[in-house]
Amino acid sequence: MSEPKKKATAEKPTAEDLDLNDSLTEYIADVKGMRFGALRQKIRTFETFRVGKASFSRRTLVALCVVLGVLAVPLGAVATWAVNTISSQDKYVSAVSNLAQDTQIQEQVATDVTQLVMDRVNLQGVVDNAGGGVLSQINDLVANINGTSLVEELEAAIEPRLSLAVTKFVQSNAFQSVWTTANSQAHAAVLGALQNDTSGVEGIAADGSVTLNLNSVLSEADLSITDIAPIDQALDDMNVSVPLLGKEQVSTLRGYFDLATNLSVWAPIVAGIALLAALIFARKRWLVVAAIGAAFILSAFLPQIAAWYLNTSPPEALTGNGLASMVGLHLSDQVLGQMSQSLGYALPIGVGVLVLGIIGTAVSALVSRSR
């Protein structure tokens, strides 16, 4: 009979085996810990970058909203004033009426009227139809003038007398009423030209330019300057419409008027939305309030900046010596004056809002520290 097999029994681990096993376990745990630690570090780095980037984007958005909102407030106010002034006949006439007392306007009107009359008066016809008595008067008038023809001598004799008579009238108090009436009649033409709606509007030439009817200058002025009846009558009956806005000036000013019209509508809306968005997206709202106050303070200097720009780089429509340029410069000065008046409130309001924001920021910081 064969002997029964003995059961194999596992050898008990020795103390060295147990120490080795523990060391391996600890090593594996350390490796896993290192991996998870590195992963956690990467996650934290990513989160920091993501939060920082989001915070930067938020701050940028808030800053842009503040700047946009603060700029839109005065621009909207000035644009509204400009559009309302030009659109209203009474306001427009009121804005330009005091130009009748401006010496440059008076000189320009006198020059334009004199030149227009001399270009249109038919002195050749007067000479051709003159009888013996009238011809004798003409010869007496031009006795001391040397010209190539009798008509040229007559022109040379009449022009300084006409210029003196017109200048004397435009420098009188009576010119104020004539100027006011002429601009009141020209308002519809100016507004129609700026709105590009000239159908059925008087005072607009075929090329789109705007004229100022100054017939009253001749009818009310004392034009008995030659004491020669046919000539004085021809001067008195002259239809005088001097250019107010040239074709190119109309095109340029139309663009400005369209811009002002859009700003008068959208600037207040943009200002309200932008400032509200700044407060909504800001984490530190009191700091944004302080920034809005500081921006309002800075906006108080916009009129000085605009005046500097107009003096250094005036628009083409405001350059030159014509009536349009002078009236345009006057209206620009009034716009700047209105801007200064509107933004005159910006400085005290800005200081108040700035102080409020600083106080709110300080109180908020103290409350956060006490928690």
Coordinates of C-alpha atoms in Angstrom, one line a residue:
M1 CA 0.0 0.0 0.0
S2 CA 1.2 3.5 -0.8
E3 CA 1.6 6.1 1.9
P4 CA -1.1 8.9 1.9
K5 CA 0.0 12.3 0.5
K6 CA 0.6 15.0 3.0
K7 CA -1.3 18.3 2.5
A8 CA 0.8 21.2 1.4
T9 CA 0.7 23.9 4.0
A10 CA 1.6 27.6 3.2
E11 CA 4.6 28.9 4.8
K12 CA 4.0 31.7 7.3
P13 CA 5.4 35.0 6.1
T14 CA 8.4 36.1 8.0
A15 CA 8.9 39.4 9.6
E16 CA 11.0 40.5 6.6
D17 CA 8.3 39.6 4.2
L18 CA 5.8 41.6 6.2
D19 CA 8.1 44.6 6.2
L20 CA 8.6 44.4 2.5
N21 CA 4.8 44.1 1.9
D22 CA 4.2 47.2 4.0
S23 CA 6.9 49.1 2.2
L24 CA 5.4 48.2 -1.2
T25 CA 1.9 49.2 0.0
E26 CA 3.3 52.5 1.2
Y27 CA 5.1 53.1 -2.0
I28 CA 2.1 52.5 -4.1
A29 CA 0.1 54.8 -1.9
D30 CA 2.7 57.4 -2.2
V31 CA 2.7 57.1 -6.0
K32 CA -1.0 57.4 -6.1
G33 CA -0.9 60.3 -3.8
M34 CA 1.7 62.0 -6.0
R35 CA -0.5 61.5 -9.1
F36 CA -3.6 62.7 -7.4
G37 CA -1.8 65.6 -5.8
A38 CA -0.4 66.7 -9.2
L39 CA -3.8 66.4 -10.7
R40 CA -5.3 68.5 -8.0
Q41 CA -2.6 71.1 -8.5
K42 CA -3.3 71.2 -12.2
I43 CA -7.0 71.6 -11.4
R44 CA -6.3 74.4 -9.0
T45 CA -4.1 76.1 -11.5
F46 CA -6.7 75.9 -14.2
E47 CA -9.4 77.1 -11.8
T48 CA -7.2 80.1 -10.8
F49 CA -6.6 80.9 -14.5
R50 CA -10.2 80.6 -15.4
V51 CA -11.4 82.7 -12.5
G52 CA -8.7 85.3 -13.1
K53 CA -9.5 85.5 -16.8
A54 CA -13.2 85.8 -16.1
S55 CA -12.5 88.4 -13.5
F56 CA -10.4 90.4 -16.0
S57 CA -13.1 90.1 -18.6
R58 CA -15.7 91.3 -16.1
R59 CA -13.6 94.3 -15.0
T60 CA -13.0 95.2 -18.6
L61 CA -16.7 95.0 -19.4
V62 CA -17.6 97.1 -16.4
A63 CA -15.0 99.8 -17.3
L64 CA -16.2 100.0 -20.9
C65 CA -19.8 100.3 -19.7
V66 CA -18.8 103.2 -17.3
V67 CA -16.9 105.1 -20.0
L68 CA -19.6 104.5 -22.6
G69 CA -22.4 105.6 -20.2
V70 CA -20.7 108.7 -19.0
L71 CA -19.8 109.9 -22.6
A72 CA -23.3 109.2 -23.8
V73 CA -24.9 111.5 -21.3
P74 CA -23.4 114.8 -22.4
L75 CA -23.4 113.9 -26.1
G76 CA -27.1 113.0 -25.9
A77 CA -27.9 116.3 -24.2
V78 CA -25.9 118.4 -26.7
A79 CA -27.3 116.5 -29.7
T80 CA -30.8 116.9 -28.5
W81 CA -30.3 120.7 -28.0
A82 CA -28.8 121.0 -31.5
V83 CA -31.6 119.0 -33.2
N84 CA -34.4 120.8 -31.4
T85 CA -32.8 124.2 -32.1
I86 CA -32.4 123.6 -35.9
S87 CA -35.8 121.9 -36.2
S88 CA -37.7 124.7 -34.4
Q89 CA -38.1 127.9 -36.4
D90 CA -38.4 130.1 -33.3
K91 CA -35.3 128.5 -31.6
Y92 CA -33.3 128.7 -34.8
V93 CA -34.1 132.4 -35.4
S94 CA -33.4 133.1 -31.7
A95 CA -30.0 131.4 -32.1
V96 CA -28.9 133.4 -35.1
S97 CA -30.8 136.7 -34.5
N98 CA -28.0 138.4 -32.5
L99 CA -25.6 137.9 -35.5
A100 CA -27.1 141.0 -37.0
Q101 CA -25.0 143.0 -34.5
D102 CA -21.8 141.1 -35.4
T103 CA -19.5 143.3 -37.4
Q104 CA -18.1 140.4 -39.5
I105 CA -21.6 139.4 -40.5
Q106 CA -22.5 143.0 -41.4
E107 CA -19.3 143.3 -43.6
Q108 CA -20.0 140.0 -45.3
V109 CA -23.6 140.8 -46.0
A110 CA -22.6 144.2 -47.4
T111 CA -19.9 142.6 -49.6
D112 CA -22.3 139.8 -50.9
V113 CA -25.2 142.2 -51.6
T114 CA -22.9 144.8 -53.4
Q115 CA -21.2 142.1 -55.5
L116 CA -24.5 140.5 -56.4
V117 CA -26.1 143.8 -57.4
M118 CA -23.2 144.8 -59.5
D119 CA -23.2 141.5 -61.3
R120 CA -26.9 141.7 -62.1
V121 CA -27.6 145.3 -62.8
N122 CA -27.9 146.1 -66.5
L123 CA -25.9 149.2 -66.8
Q124 CA -25.4 148.6 -70.5
G125 CA -29.2 148.8 -71.0
V126 CA -29.4 152.0 -69.0
V127 CA -26.7 153.6 -71.2
D128 CA -28.3 152.3 -74.4
N129 CA -31.8 153.7 -73.4
A130 CA -30.5 156.9 -71.8
G131 CA -31.9 160.1 -73.2
G132 CA -29.9 163.3 -73.6
G133 CA -30.5 164.4 -70.0
V134 CA -29.7 161.0 -68.4
L135 CA -26.6 160.6 -70.5
S136 CA -25.4 164.0 -69.4
Q137 CA -25.9 163.0 -65.8
I138 CA -23.9 159.8 -66.4
N139 CA -21.1 161.7 -68.0
D140 CA -21.0 164.0 -65.0
L141 CA -20.9 161.0 -62.7
V142 CA -17.9 159.4 -64.4
A143 CA -16.1 162.6 -65.3
N144 CA -13.0 161.8 -63.1
I145 CA -12.9 158.0 -63.9
N146 CA -10.8 156.6 -66.7
G147 CA -12.1 153.3 -68.2
T148 CA -12.2 151.5 -71.4
S149 CA -15.9 152.1 -71.9
L150 CA -18.7 154.2 -70.5
V151 CA -20.3 151.1 -68.8
E152 CA -17.0 150.3 -67.0
E153 CA -16.6 153.9 -65.9
L154 CA -20.2 153.8 -64.7
E155 CA -19.6 150.6 -62.7
A156 CA -16.4 152.0 -61.1
A157 CA -18.4 155.1 -60.1
I158 CA -21.5 153.2 -58.7
E159 CA -19.9 150.3 -56.8
P160 CA -18.2 152.3 -54.0
R161 CA -21.4 154.4 -53.5
L162 CA -23.5 151.3 -53.4
S163 CA -21.2 149.5 -51.0
L164 CA -21.3 152.6 -48.7
A165 CA -25.1 152.8 -48.8
V166 CA -25.5 149.0 -48.0
T167 CA -22.8 149.1 -45.3
K168 CA -24.5 152.0 -43.7
F169 CA -27.8 150.2 -43.7
V170 CA -26.5 146.9 -42.3
Q171 CA -24.8 148.8 -39.5
S172 CA -28.1 150.4 -38.5
N173 CA -30.7 149.1 -36.1
A174 CA -33.1 148.5 -39.0
F175 CA -31.0 145.7 -40.2
Q176 CA -31.9 143.6 -37.2
S177 CA -35.5 143.2 -38.3
V178 CA -34.4 142.5 -41.9
W179 CA -31.9 139.8 -40.7
T180 CA -34.5 138.2 -38.4
T181 CA -37.1 138.1 -41.2
A182 CA -34.7 136.7 -43.7
N183 CA -33.5 133.9 -41.4
S184 CA -37.1 133.1 -40.5
Q185 CA -37.9 132.6 -44.2
A186 CA -34.7 130.6 -44.7
H187 CA -35.3 128.2 -41.9
A188 CA -37.5 125.9 -43.9
A189 CA -34.8 125.8 -46.6
V190 CA -32.1 125.0 -44.1
L191 CA -34.1 122.3 -42.4
G192 CA -35.2 120.8 -45.7
A193 CA -31.6 120.7 -47.0
L194 CA -30.3 119.1 -43.8
Q195 CA -33.1 116.5 -43.9
N196 CA -32.6 116.0 -47.7
D197 CA -36.3 116.9 -48.2
T198 CA -36.4 119.9 -50.5
S199 CA -39.6 119.3 -52.4
G200 CA -41.7 122.5 -52.5
V201 CA -39.3 124.4 -50.3
E202 CA -38.4 128.0 -51.3
G203 CA -34.9 129.3 -50.9
I204 CA -33.1 126.1 -52.3
A205 CA -31.3 126.5 -55.6
A206 CA -31.2 123.8 -58.3
D207 CA -27.8 122.5 -57.2
G208 CA -29.1 122.1 -53.6
S209 CA -27.5 125.2 -52.1
V210 CA -29.5 127.4 -49.7
T211 CA -29.9 131.2 -50.3
L212 CA -30.9 134.0 -47.9
N213 CA -33.4 136.5 -49.3
L214 CA -32.1 140.0 -48.6
N215 CA -34.4 142.0 -50.9
S216 CA -35.4 144.1 -47.9
V217 CA -31.8 145.4 -47.7
L218 CA -32.3 147.2 -51.0
S219 CA -35.9 148.1 -50.5
E220 CA -35.4 149.6 -47.1
A221 CA -31.9 151.1 -47.6
D222 CA -31.5 154.6 -49.1
L223 CA -30.2 153.7 -52.5
S224 CA -30.6 157.1 -54.1
I225 CA -26.8 157.0 -54.5
T226 CA -26.5 158.3 -58.1
D227 CA -29.5 160.6 -58.4
I228 CA -29.9 159.1 -61.8
A229 CA -33.5 157.8 -61.8
P230 CA -33.1 154.7 -64.1
I231 CA -30.1 153.5 -62.2
D232 CA -31.5 154.0 -58.7
Q233 CA -34.8 152.4 -59.8
A234 CA -32.9 149.4 -61.2
L235 CA -31.0 149.0 -58.0
D236 CA -34.1 149.3 -55.9
D237 CA -36.0 146.7 -57.8
M238 CA -33.2 144.1 -57.7
N239 CA -34.0 140.6 -56.4
V240 CA -31.2 139.8 -53.9
S241 CA -30.7 136.3 -52.6
V242 CA -27.2 135.8 -51.3
P243 CA -25.7 132.2 -50.8
L244 CA -26.1 130.9 -47.2
L245 CA -25.1 127.3 -47.6
G246 CA -23.2 126.0 -50.5
K247 CA -23.8 122.6 -52.1
E248 CA -20.7 121.0 -50.4
Q249 CA -21.5 122.7 -47.1
V250 CA -25.0 121.3 -47.2
S251 CA -23.6 117.8 -47.8
T252 CA -21.2 118.0 -44.9
L253 CA -23.6 119.6 -42.5
R254 CA -26.3 117.0 -43.4
G255 CA -23.9 114.3 -42.1
Y256 CA -23.5 116.1 -38.8
F257 CA -27.2 116.7 -38.5
D258 CA -28.0 113.0 -39.2
L259 CA -25.4 112.1 -36.5
A260 CA -26.9 114.5 -34.0
T261 CA -30.4 113.1 -34.7
N262 CA -29.3 109.6 -34.0
L263 CA -27.4 110.6 -30.9
S264 CA -30.4 112.5 -29.6
V265 CA -32.4 109.3 -29.7
W266 CA -29.9 106.6 -28.9
A267 CA -27.4 108.3 -26.5
P268 CA -29.8 108.4 -23.5
I269 CA -30.8 104.8 -24.1
V270 CA -27.2 103.7 -24.4
A271 CA -26.2 105.7 -21.3
G272 CA -28.9 104.1 -19.1
I273 CA -28.2 100.5 -20.3
A274 CA -24.4 100.9 -20.0
L275 CA -24.5 102.4 -16.5
L276 CA -27.0 99.8 -15.3
A277 CA -25.0 97.0 -16.8
A278 CA -21.9 98.3 -15.1
L279 CA -23.6 98.1 -11.7
I280 CA -25.1 94.7 -12.4
F281 CA -21.8 93.0 -13.5
A282 CA -19.5 94.7 -11.0
R283 CA -18.5 92.6 -8.0
K284 CA -17.6 95.8 -6.1
R285 CA -20.5 98.0 -6.9
W286 CA -19.5 100.9 -4.7
L287 CA -16.2 101.0 -6.4
V288 CA -18.1 101.3 -9.7
V289 CA -20.1 104.1 -8.3
A290 CA -16.9 105.9 -7.4
A291 CA -15.6 105.3 -11.0
I292 CA -18.8 106.8 -12.4
G293 CA -18.3 109.9 -10.3
A294 CA -14.7 110.2 -11.4
A295 CA -15.7 109.8 -15.1
F296 CA -18.4 112.6 -14.7
I297 CA -15.7 114.9 -13.3
L298 CA -13.5 114.2 -16.3
S299 CA -16.4 114.7 -18.7
A300 CA -16.7 118.3 -17.4
F301 CA -13.6 119.1 -19.5
L302 CA -15.1 117.9 -22.8
P303 CA -16.1 121.4 -23.9
Q304 CA -12.5 122.6 -23.6
I305 CA -11.4 119.5 -25.6
A306 CA -14.0 120.1 -28.3
A307 CA -13.1 123.8 -28.5
W308 CA -9.4 122.9 -28.9
Y309 CA -10.3 120.4 -31.7
L310 CA -12.5 123.0 -33.6
N311 CA -9.7 125.6 -33.3
T312 CA -6.9 123.2 -34.5
S313 CA -8.9 121.1 -37.1
P314 CA -12.1 122.9 -38.0
P315 CA -14.5 121.1 -40.3
E316 CA -14.4 122.2 -43.9
A317 CA -18.0 123.5 -43.6
L318 CA -16.8 126.0 -40.9
T319 CA -13.8 127.4 -42.8
G320 CA -13.8 130.3 -45.2
N321 CA -15.3 133.8 -45.1
G322 CA -18.8 133.2 -46.3
L323 CA -22.1 133.6 -44.4
A324 CA -22.4 129.9 -43.9
S325 CA -19.0 129.6 -42.2
M326 CA -19.8 132.5 -39.9
V327 CA -23.2 131.3 -39.0
G328 CA -21.8 127.8 -38.5
L329 CA -19.1 129.0 -36.2
H330 CA -21.6 131.0 -34.2
L331 CA -23.8 127.9 -33.9
S332 CA -20.8 125.8 -32.9
D333 CA -20.0 128.3 -30.2
Q334 CA -23.5 128.0 -29.0
V335 CA -23.3 124.2 -29.0
L336 CA -20.1 124.4 -26.9
G337 CA -21.8 126.9 -24.6
Q338 CA -24.7 124.5 -24.2
M339 CA -22.3 121.7 -23.6
S340 CA -20.5 123.7 -21.0
Q341 CA -23.8 124.6 -19.3
S342 CA -24.9 121.0 -19.4
L343 CA -21.6 119.7 -18.1
G344 CA -21.4 122.4 -15.5
Y345 CA -23.6 120.2 -13.4
A346 CA -21.3 117.2 -14.1
L347 CA -18.5 118.5 -11.8
P348 CA -20.6 118.8 -8.6
I349 CA -22.6 115.7 -9.4
G350 CA -19.4 113.8 -10.2
V351 CA -17.8 114.9 -6.9
G352 CA -20.9 113.8 -5.0
V353 CA -21.1 110.4 -6.7
L354 CA -17.3 109.9 -6.2
V355 CA -17.5 110.7 -2.5
L356 CA -20.5 108.4 -2.1
G357 CA -18.7 105.6 -3.9
I358 CA -15.6 106.0 -1.7
I359 CA -17.7 106.0 1.5
G360 CA -19.6 102.9 0.3
T361 CA -16.4 101.1 -0.6
A362 CA -14.9 101.8 2.8
V363 CA -18.0 100.7 4.7
S364 CA -18.3 97.6 2.6
A365 CA -14.6 96.7 3.4
L366 CA -15.2 97.2 7.1
V367 CA -18.2 95.0 7.1
S368 CA -16.3 92.2 5.3
R369 CA -13.5 92.3 7.8
S370 CA -15.8 92.1 10.7
R371 CA -17.3 88.8 9.5

